[in-house]
Amino acid sequence: MIHRGEFVVGTNGRGTREITDEVARIVAKSRTSIGVATVWCHHTSASLIICENADSAVRRDLEAFFARLVPDGDRLFTHTAEGDDDMPAHVRTVLTQTSIAIPIHESRLELGTWQGLYLWEHRTSPHRRRVSVTIVGE
Amino acid sequence: MIHRGEFVVGTNGRGTREITDEVARIVAKSRTSIGVATVWCHHTSASLIICENADSAVRRDLEAFFARLVPDGDRLFTHTAEGDDDMPAHVRTVLTQTSIAIPIHESRLELGTWQGLYLWEHRTSPHRRRVSVTIVGE
Amino acid sequence: MIHRGEFVVGTNGRGTREITDEVARIVAKSRTSIGVATVWCHHTSASLIICENADSAVRRDLEAFFARLVPDGDRLFTHTAEGDDDMPAHVRTVLTQTSIAIPIHESRLELGTWQGLYLWEHRTSPHRRRVSVTIVGE
């Protein structure tokens, strides 16, 4: 059996936003007891990560690390039509995930105790980001 | 239902090559209306990415960024038997994807407007790269 | 048909540990001839990679590269409660994989000749790491 759902996240510009609950709701509605939920982000300047969900300092430090690793306005970049954060957003997306396949077990997303699923907006301005969830299971 | 296809990409050395159409053709042939296509690259010095497909400067900038991040001939590396680009190719593969699970919806790969699937050759010399596509759906 | 298995890896602190055989054993037991095995690491400071499996220098160089890229004790990091390697472990996890979907073909994991699946412990002290494998196939 295949089930599918989708949702839109309105972001406030660069930063992470937890979407574990949105995906869990689609899994619950599908009444799948075992299988895999493939989460897909429909963009090339926002991405998905699994990250520690207890201390928000982890995501702040992650943001600081990536801002240093892929600096906005780096003179290396020629694709700058949409601004200083345009090309860094594409690089950050490539360094993280567009697709994450999460197992479903005993009717629930089988996440570890400290694992949360996050949408990471890499542009500095707010965007609407589409995420779909495709469930294969029984 | 499970379907499977594969193809070989002949690369011209380092650089990205779009393979969206090759995968879409296997999906179409499978007559799957909804499900997931798992794309797999059978190598450790070439990888897969989802990237912006409109402006080729994005992939050129991406190439420049990775060339700076993981420099060929870096003295840090001891695994140099096959040349200066050998170990950087393995690192670049680990930093990107060997497997990407792409949703299928309404009989098509459910890619966002600007998303393309690329094989990224990380070696400087031409290679033949094998890619397989395993489709689970109905 | 969906099958599922899991195992625990006791690590000796930072480093890679091949888990191809553990996953292959679960695939064999499931008697799946074609499909996809989704491997999931239940942690945010250990991760999964596909890497060259012939010369162990590749993983040593990879370790050296990541140690330089994400230095322990970097003053950028504020989340340091568990030590200098705490936040680097989260960053290294985000830069690699928590989930890898591996195709199964002719009753075997369809890995390339030089591909091995590794659990990468990012903490400097030993940990017990849980890995699950969810198989969708026929």
CSV table of C-alpha atoms in Angstrom, one decimal:
chain,number,residue,atom,x,y,z
A,1,MET,CA,0.0,0.0,0.0
A,2,ILE,CA,1.2,3.5,-0.9
A,3,HIS,CA,0.0,6.6,0.8
A,4,ARG,CA,0.9,10.2,0.2
A,5,GLY,CA,0.5,13.6,1.9
A,6,GLU,CA,2.1,17.0,1.6
A,7,PHE,CA,2.3,20.3,3.5
A,8,VAL,CA,3.7,23.7,3.1
A,9,VAL,CA,6.1,25.4,5.6
A,10,GLY,CA,6.2,29.2,5.7
A,11,THR,CA,9.7,30.1,6.7
A,12,ASN,CA,10.9,33.3,8.4
A,13,GLY,CA,14.2,33.3,6.4
A,14,ARG,CA,17.3,31.3,7.2
A,15,GLY,CA,17.0,28.8,10.0
A,16,THR,CA,15.6,25.4,10.9
A,17,ARG,CA,12.0,24.5,11.6
A,18,GLU,CA,11.0,21.1,13.1
A,19,ILE,CA,8.6,19.2,10.9
A,20,THR,CA,8.5,15.8,12.7
A,21,ASP,CA,4.9,16.3,13.8
A,22,GLU,CA,3.6,17.2,10.3
A,23,VAL,CA,5.2,14.0,9.0
A,24,ALA,CA,4.0,11.9,11.9
A,25,ARG,CA,0.4,13.1,11.3
A,26,ILE,CA,0.6,11.9,7.7
A,27,VAL,CA,2.0,8.5,8.9
A,28,ALA,CA,-0.8,8.2,11.5
A,29,LYS,CA,-3.5,9.0,8.9
A,30,SER,CA,-2.1,6.3,6.6
A,31,ARG,CA,-2.6,3.6,9.3
A,32,THR,CA,0.7,2.1,8.2
A,33,SER,CA,2.1,-0.2,10.9
A,34,ILE,CA,5.5,-1.0,9.2
A,35,GLY,CA,7.3,0.5,6.2
A,36,VAL,CA,9.2,3.6,5.1
A,37,ALA,CA,8.2,7.2,4.8
A,38,THR,CA,10.1,9.1,2.1
A,39,VAL,CA,10.2,12.8,2.9
A,40,TRP,CA,11.0,15.1,0.0
A,41,CYS,CA,11.8,18.8,-0.1
A,42,HIS,CA,10.7,20.3,-3.5
A,43,HIS,CA,13.4,23.1,-3.6
A,44,THR,CA,17.1,23.6,-4.2
A,45,SER,CA,17.7,26.3,-1.6
A,46,ALA,CA,16.1,24.6,1.4
A,47,SER,CA,16.8,21.1,2.6
A,48,LEU,CA,16.1,18.4,5.2
A,49,ILE,CA,18.2,17.2,8.2
A,50,ILE,CA,17.9,14.9,11.1
A,51,CYS,CA,19.3,16.7,14.1
A,52,GLU,CA,19.3,16.7,17.9
A,53,ASN,CA,16.0,18.0,19.2
A,54,ALA,CA,16.6,18.9,22.8
A,55,ASP,CA,18.9,21.9,23.0
A,56,SER,CA,18.2,24.6,20.4
A,57,ALA,CA,21.9,25.7,20.8
A,58,VAL,CA,22.7,22.7,18.5
A,59,ARG,CA,20.8,24.2,15.6
A,60,ARG,CA,22.3,27.7,16.3
A,61,ASP,CA,25.8,26.3,16.3
A,62,LEU,CA,25.0,24.3,13.1
A,63,GLU,CA,23.8,27.6,11.5
A,64,ALA,CA,27.0,29.3,12.6
A,65,PHE,CA,29.2,26.5,11.2
A,66,PHE,CA,27.5,26.5,7.8
A,67,ALA,CA,27.6,30.3,7.6
A,68,ARG,CA,31.4,30.1,8.1
A,69,LEU,CA,31.8,27.1,5.8
A,70,VAL,CA,29.8,28.6,2.9
A,71,PRO,CA,30.0,32.4,3.4
A,72,ASP,CA,27.3,34.7,1.9
A,73,GLY,CA,28.9,37.0,-0.7
A,74,ASP,CA,31.9,34.7,-1.3
A,75,ARG,CA,33.7,36.1,-4.4
A,76,LEU,CA,34.1,32.6,-5.7
A,77,PHE,CA,30.5,32.6,-6.7
A,78,THR,CA,29.2,34.0,-10.0
A,79,HIS,CA,25.6,32.9,-9.7
A,80,THR,CA,24.5,36.0,-7.7
A,81,ALA,CA,21.4,37.2,-9.5
A,82,GLU,CA,19.2,36.7,-6.5
A,83,GLY,CA,21.7,38.1,-3.9
A,84,ASP,CA,24.6,37.1,-1.7
A,85,ASP,CA,22.7,34.2,-0.1
A,86,ASP,CA,21.6,32.6,-3.5
A,87,MET,CA,24.6,30.4,-4.3
A,88,PRO,CA,25.4,29.5,-0.6
A,89,ALA,CA,21.8,28.3,-0.3
A,90,HIS,CA,22.3,25.9,-3.2
A,91,VAL,CA,25.7,24.6,-1.8
A,92,ARG,CA,24.1,24.1,1.7
A,93,THR,CA,21.3,22.1,0.1
A,94,VAL,CA,23.8,19.9,-1.7
A,95,LEU,CA,25.7,19.3,1.6
A,96,THR,CA,22.6,18.2,3.4
A,97,GLN,CA,19.5,16.3,2.2
A,98,THR,CA,16.6,16.7,-0.2
A,99,SER,CA,15.2,13.3,0.6
A,100,ILE,CA,15.2,11.3,3.8
A,101,ALA,CA,13.7,7.8,4.1
A,102,ILE,CA,12.5,7.3,7.6
A,103,PRO,CA,11.4,3.8,8.8
A,104,ILE,CA,7.9,3.3,10.3
A,105,HIS,CA,7.7,0.6,13.0
A,106,GLU,CA,4.7,-0.2,15.3
A,107,SER,CA,2.7,2.5,13.5
A,108,ARG,CA,5.2,5.3,14.3
A,109,LEU,CA,8.2,7.0,12.8
A,110,GLU,CA,11.1,5.1,14.2
A,111,LEU,CA,13.2,8.0,15.3
A,112,GLY,CA,15.8,7.8,18.0
A,113,THR,CA,15.2,9.5,21.4
A,114,TRP,CA,17.0,12.7,20.4
A,115,GLN,CA,16.2,12.7,16.6
A,116,GLY,CA,14.0,15.4,15.1
A,117,LEU,CA,13.3,16.1,11.4
A,118,TYR,CA,14.0,19.7,10.3
A,119,LEU,CA,13.4,21.8,7.3
A,120,TRP,CA,16.3,24.1,6.8
A,121,GLU,CA,15.6,27.3,5.0
A,122,HIS,CA,18.9,28.6,3.5
A,123,ARG,CA,17.7,31.9,2.0
A,124,THR,CA,17.7,34.9,4.2
A,125,SER,CA,14.2,36.0,3.2
A,126,PRO,CA,10.9,34.2,4.1
A,127,HIS,CA,9.7,31.5,1.6
A,128,ARG,CA,6.9,29.0,1.3
A,129,ARG,CA,8.5,25.5,1.1
A,130,ARG,CA,6.6,22.4,-0.1
A,131,VAL,CA,7.3,19.0,1.5
A,132,SER,CA,5.8,15.7,0.4
A,133,VAL,CA,5.7,12.4,2.2
A,134,THR,CA,5.3,9.1,0.3
A,135,ILE,CA,4.6,6.0,2.5
A,136,VAL,CA,5.3,2.5,1.4
A,137,GLY,CA,4.2,-0.1,3.9
A,138,GLU,CA,1.4,-2.3,5.3
B,1,MET,CA,5.2,-4.1,-7.5
B,2,ILE,CA,8.9,-3.7,-7.9
B,3,HIS,CA,10.5,-2.6,-11.2
B,4,ARG,CA,14.2,-2.1,-11.9
B,5,GLY,CA,16.3,-0.5,-14.6
B,6,GLU,CA,19.9,0.7,-15.0
B,7,PHE,CA,22.1,2.7,-17.3
B,8,VAL,CA,25.7,3.7,-17.7
B,9,VAL,CA,27.0,7.2,-18.0
B,10,GLY,CA,30.2,7.9,-19.8
B,11,THR,CA,31.8,10.9,-18.1
B,12,ASN,CA,34.3,13.4,-19.5
B,13,GLY,CA,36.1,13.7,-16.2
B,14,ARG,CA,35.2,15.9,-13.3
B,15,GLY,CA,31.8,17.6,-13.6
B,16,THR,CA,28.0,17.2,-13.3
B,17,ARG,CA,25.8,15.4,-15.9
B,18,GLU,CA,22.0,15.6,-15.7
B,19,ILE,CA,20.4,12.1,-15.5
B,20,THR,CA,16.8,13.2,-14.8
B,21,ASP,CA,15.6,12.0,-18.2
B,22,GLU,CA,17.3,8.6,-18.0
B,23,VAL,CA,15.5,8.0,-14.6
B,24,ALA,CA,12.2,9.4,-15.8
B,25,ARG,CA,12.3,6.9,-18.8
B,26,ILE,CA,12.7,4.0,-16.4
B,27,VAL,CA,9.8,5.3,-14.3
B,28,ALA,CA,7.6,5.7,-17.4
B,29,LYS,CA,8.4,2.2,-18.6
B,30,SER,CA,7.4,0.8,-15.2
B,31,ARG,CA,3.9,2.3,-15.5
B,32,THR,CA,4.1,3.2,-11.8
B,33,SER,CA,1.5,5.8,-10.8
B,34,ILE,CA,2.6,6.4,-7.2
B,35,GLY,CA,5.6,5.2,-5.2
B,36,VAL,CA,9.3,5.8,-4.8
B,37,ALA,CA,12.3,5.5,-7.2
B,38,THR,CA,15.6,4.7,-5.4
B,39,VAL,CA,18.5,5.9,-7.6
B,40,TRP,CA,21.8,4.3,-6.7
B,41,CYS,CA,25.3,5.2,-7.9
B,42,HIS,CA,27.6,2.1,-7.9
B,43,HIS,CA,30.9,3.9,-7.2
B,44,THR,CA,32.8,5.7,-4.4
B,45,SER,CA,34.3,8.5,-6.5
B,46,ALA,CA,31.2,9.7,-8.2
B,47,SER,CA,27.9,10.6,-6.6
B,48,LEU,CA,24.4,12.0,-7.0
B,49,ILE,CA,22.9,15.4,-6.2
B,50,ILE,CA,19.7,17.2,-6.6
B,51,CYS,CA,20.5,20.7,-7.9
B,52,GLU,CA,19.1,23.8,-9.6
B,53,ASN,CA,18.6,22.9,-13.3
B,54,ALA,CA,18.2,26.3,-15.0
B,55,ASP,CA,21.5,28.2,-14.7
B,56,SER,CA,24.6,26.1,-15.5
B,57,ALA,CA,26.6,28.7,-13.4
B,58,VAL,CA,25.2,27.0,-10.3
B,59,ARG,CA,27.0,23.8,-11.1
B,60,ARG,CA,30.2,25.6,-12.1
B,61,ASP,CA,30.1,27.5,-8.7
B,62,LEU,CA,29.4,24.2,-6.9
B,63,GLU,CA,32.4,22.7,-8.6
B,64,ALA,CA,34.6,25.7,-7.6
B,65,PHE,CA,33.4,25.5,-4.0
B,66,PHE,CA,34.1,21.7,-3.7
B,67,ALA,CA,37.5,22.2,-5.4
B,68,ARG,CA,38.4,24.7,-2.7
B,69,LEU,CA,36.9,22.7,0.2
B,70,VAL,CA,38.6,19.4,-0.8
B,71,PRO,CA,41.7,20.4,-2.6
B,72,ASP,CA,43.4,18.0,-5.0
B,73,GLY,CA,46.9,17.1,-3.8
B,74,ASP,CA,46.2,18.1,-0.2
B,75,ARG,CA,49.1,16.9,1.9
B,76,LEU,CA,46.7,15.6,4.5
B,77,PHE,CA,45.9,12.6,2.3
B,78,THR,CA,48.0,9.4,2.2
B,79,HIS,CA,45.7,7.4,-0.1
B,80,THR,CA,47.2,8.8,-3.3
B,81,ALA,CA,47.9,5.7,-5.4
B,82,GLU,CA,45.7,6.8,-8.2
B,83,GLY,CA,46.7,10.4,-8.2
B,84,ASP,CA,46.0,13.8,-6.6
B,85,ASP,CA,42.2,13.6,-7.3
B,86,ASP,CA,41.8,10.1,-5.8
B,87,MET,CA,41.1,10.8,-2.1
B,88,PRO,CA,39.3,14.1,-2.8
B,89,ALA,CA,36.9,12.1,-5.0
B,90,HIS,CA,36.1,9.8,-2.1
B,91,VAL,CA,35.6,12.8,0.3
B,92,ARG,CA,33.3,14.6,-2.2
B,93,THR,CA,31.3,11.4,-2.6
B,94,VAL,CA,30.8,11.1,1.2
B,95,LEU,CA,29.8,14.8,1.4
B,96,THR,CA,27.0,14.2,-1.2
B,97,GLN,CA,24.8,11.2,-2.0
B,98,THR,CA,25.2,7.7,-3.3
B,99,SER,CA,21.4,7.0,-2.9
B,100,ILE,CA,18.5,9.3,-3.6
B,101,ALA,CA,14.9,8.2,-3.1
B,102,ILE,CA,12.6,10.3,-5.3
B,103,PRO,CA,8.8,10.2,-5.0
B,104,ILE,CA,6.7,9.2,-8.0
B,105,HIS,CA,3.3,10.9,-8.1
B,106,GLU,CA,0.7,10.9,-11.0
B,107,SER,CA,3.1,8.6,-12.9
B,108,ARG,CA,6.0,11.1,-12.9
B,109,LEU,CA,9.0,11.9,-10.8
B,110,GLU,CA,7.8,14.4,-8.3
B,111,LEU,CA,10.6,17.0,-8.7
B,112,GLY,CA,10.2,20.6,-7.9
B,113,THR,CA,10.2,23.1,-10.8
B,114,TRP,CA,14.0,23.9,-10.5
B,115,GLN,CA,15.2,20.4,-9.4
B,116,GLY,CA,17.3,18.2,-11.6
B,117,LEU,CA,19.1,15.0,-10.7
B,118,TYR,CA,22.8,14.9,-11.5
B,119,LEU,CA,25.6,12.4,-11.6
B,120,TRP,CA,28.7,14.1,-10.3
B,121,GLU,CA,32.0,12.7,-11.6
B,122,HIS,CA,34.7,13.5,-9.1
B,123,ARG,CA,37.7,12.0,-10.9
B,124,THR,CA,39.5,14.2,-13.4
B,125,SER,CA,39.7,11.5,-16.0
B,126,PRO,CA,36.7,10.0,-17.9
B,127,HIS,CA,34.9,7.0,-16.4
B,128,ARG,CA,32.0,4.8,-17.1
B,129,ARG,CA,29.5,5.1,-14.2
B,130,ARG,CA,26.7,2.6,-13.5
B,131,VAL,CA,23.4,3.9,-12.0
B,132,SER,CA,20.5,1.7,-11.1
B,133,VAL,CA,16.9,2.6,-10.4
B,134,THR,CA,14.6,0.5,-8.2
B,135,ILE,CA,11.0,1.4,-8.2
B,136,VAL,CA,8.5,0.4,-5.5
B,137,GLY,CA,4.9,1.5,-6.2
B,138,GLU,CA,1.6,0.7,-7.7
C,1,MET,CA,6.2,-7.6,1.8
C,2,ILE,CA,8.0,-5.7,4.5
C,3,HIS,CA,10.7,-7.2,6.7
C,4,ARG,CA,12.6,-5.6,9.5
C,5,GLY,CA,15.7,-6.3,11.6
C,6,GLU,CA,18.0,-4.4,13.8
C,7,PHE,CA,21.4,-4.7,15.5
C,8,VAL,CA,23.6,-2.8,17.9
C,9,VAL,CA,27.2,-1.7,17.2
C,10,GLY,CA,29.5,-1.2,20.2
C,11,THR,CA,32.0,1.4,19.1
C,12,ASN,CA,35.5,2.1,20.4
C,13,GLY,CA,35.1,5.9,20.1
C,14,ARG,CA,35.6,7.9,16.9
C,15,GLY,CA,36.1,5.9,13.7
C,16,THR,CA,34.3,3.9,11.1
C,17,ARG,CA,33.1,0.3,11.4
C,18,GLU,CA,31.9,-1.7,8.5
C,19,ILE,CA,28.3,-3.0,8.8
C,20,THR,CA,27.7,-4.4,5.3
C,21,ASP,CA,27.6,-8.0,6.6
C,22,GLU,CA,25.2,-7.2,9.4
C,23,VAL,CA,22.8,-5.6,6.9
C,24,ALA,CA,23.4,-8.4,4.3
C,25,ARG,CA,22.4,-11.0,6.9
C,26,ILE,CA,19.1,-9.3,7.5
C,27,VAL,CA,18.4,-9.1,3.8
C,28,ALA,CA,19.3,-12.8,3.3
C,29,LYS,CA,17.0,-13.8,6.2
C,30,SER,CA,14.1,-11.8,4.6
C,31,ARG,CA,14.4,-13.9,1.4
C,32,THR,CA,13.7,-10.7,-0.6
C,33,SER,CA,14.8,-11.1,-4.2
C,34,ILE,CA,14.3,-7.5,-5.4
C,35,GLY,CA,13.5,-4.3,-3.5
C,36,VAL,CA,15.1,-1.7,-1.2
C,37,ALA,CA,16.7,-1.9,2.2
C,38,THR,CA,16.5,1.3,4.2
C,39,VAL,CA,19.2,1.5,6.8
C,40,TRP,CA,18.7,3.9,9.7
C,41,CYS,CA,21.1,5.1,12.4
C,42,HIS,CA,19.1,6.0,15.6
C,43,HIS,CA,21.5,8.7,16.8
C,44,THR,CA,22.6,12.3,16.1
C,45,SER,CA,26.3,11.9,16.8
C,46,ALA,CA,27.0,8.8,14.7
C,47,SER,CA,26.1,8.4,11.0
C,48,LEU,CA,26.2,6.2,7.9
C,49,ILE,CA,28.4,6.4,4.9
C,50,ILE,CA,29.1,4.4,1.7
C,51,CYS,CA,32.8,4.3,1.3
C,52,GLU,CA,35.7,2.5,-0.5
C,53,ASN,CA,36.2,-0.8,1.2
C,54,ALA,CA,39.6,-2.0,0.0
C,55,ASP,CA,42.3,0.4,1.4
C,56,SER,CA,41.8,1.4,5.1
C,57,ALA,CA,43.8,4.5,4.4
C,58,VAL,CA,40.7,5.9,2.7
C,59,ARG,CA,38.8,6.0,6.0
C,60,ARG,CA,41.9,7.3,7.9
C,61,ASP,CA,42.2,10.2,5.4
C,62,LEU,CA,38.4,10.8,5.6
C,63,GLU,CA,38.7,11.0,9.4
C,64,ALA,CA,41.6,13.4,9.1
C,65,PHE,CA,39.7,15.6,6.6
C,66,PHE,CA,36.6,15.8,8.9
C,67,ALA,CA,38.7,16.5,12.0
C,68,ARG,CA,40.2,19.5,10.2
C,69,LEU,CA,36.9,20.6,8.7
C,70,VAL,CA,35.0,20.4,12.0
C,71,PRO,CA,37.6,20.9,14.7
C,72,ASP,CA,36.9,19.6,18.2
C,73,GLY,CA,36.9,22.5,20.7
C,74,ASP,CA,36.1,25.1,18.0
C,75,ARG,CA,35.3,28.4,19.8
C,76,LEU,CA,32.4,28.9,17.4
C,77,PHE,CA,30.4,26.3,19.3
C,78,THR,CA,28.3,27.0,22.4
C,79,HIS,CA,26.7,23.5,22.8
C,80,THR,CA,29.7,22.0,24.7
C,81,ALA,CA,28.0,20.4,27.7
C,82,GLU,CA,29.3,16.9,26.8
C,83,GLY,CA,32.8,18.1,25.8
C,84,ASP,CA,34.8,19.3,22.9
C,85,ASP,CA,33.6,16.6,20.5
C,86,ASP,CA,29.9,17.0,21.2
C,87,MET,CA,28.9,19.7,18.7
C,88,PRO,CA,31.4,18.5,16.0
C,89,ALA,CA,29.7,15.1,16.3
C,90,HIS,CA,26.3,16.7,15.4
C,91,VAL,CA,27.8,18.7,12.5
C,92,ARG,CA,29.6,15.6,11.1
C,93,THR,CA,26.3,13.6,11.3
C,94,VAL,CA,24.5,16.4,9.4
C,95,LEU,CA,27.2,16.4,6.7
C,96,THR,CA,26.8,12.6,6.2
C,97,GLN,CA,23.8,10.3,6.3
C,98,THR,CA,21.3,9.0,8.9
C,99,SER,CA,19.4,7.0,6.3
C,100,ILE,CA,20.7,5.1,3.3
C,101,ALA,CA,18.3,3.2,0.9
C,102,ILE,CA,20.3,0.4,-0.7
C,103,PRO,CA,18.8,-1.6,-3.6
C,104,ILE,CA,18.4,-5.4,-3.4
C,105,HIS,CA,18.8,-7.3,-6.7
C,106,GLU,CA,19.0,-11.0,-7.3
C,107,SER,CA,18.6,-11.5,-3.5
C,108,ARG,CA,21.7,-9.4,-2.6
C,109,LEU,CA,22.5,-5.8,-1.6
C,110,GLU,CA,23.4,-4.3,-4.9
C,111,LEU,CA,26.6,-2.6,-3.9
C,112,GLY,CA,29.4,-1.7,-6.4
C,113,THR,CA,32.6,-3.7,-6.3
C,114,TRP,CA,34.4,-1.2,-4.0
C,115,GLN,CA,31.4,0.0,-1.9
C,116,GLY,CA,31.0,-0.8,1.8
C,117,LEU,CA,28.5,0.5,4.3
C,118,TYR,CA,30.0,2.0,7.4
C,119,LEU,CA,28.8,3.3,10.7
C,120,TRP,CA,30.8,6.3,11.7
C,121,GLU,CA,31.1,7.0,15.4
C,122,HIS,CA,31.8,10.7,15.8
C,123,ARG,CA,32.2,10.9,19.6
C,124,THR,CA,35.6,10.2,21.0
C,125,SER,CA,34.4,7.8,23.7
C,126,PRO,CA,32.8,4.3,23.1
C,127,HIS,CA,29.1,4.2,22.5
C,128,ARG,CA,26.4,1.6,21.8
C,129,ARG,CA,24.7,2.5,18.4
C,130,ARG,CA,21.4,1.1,17.2
C,131,VAL,CA,20.9,0.5,13.5
C,132,SER,CA,17.6,-0.7,12.0
C,133,VAL,CA,17.0,-2.2,8.5
C,134,THR,CA,13.6,-2.0,6.9
C,135,ILE,CA,13.2,-4.0,3.7
C,136,VAL,CA,10.4,-3.4,1.1
C,137,GLY,CA,10.4,-5.9,-1.7
C,138,GLU,CA,9.2,-9.2,-3.1
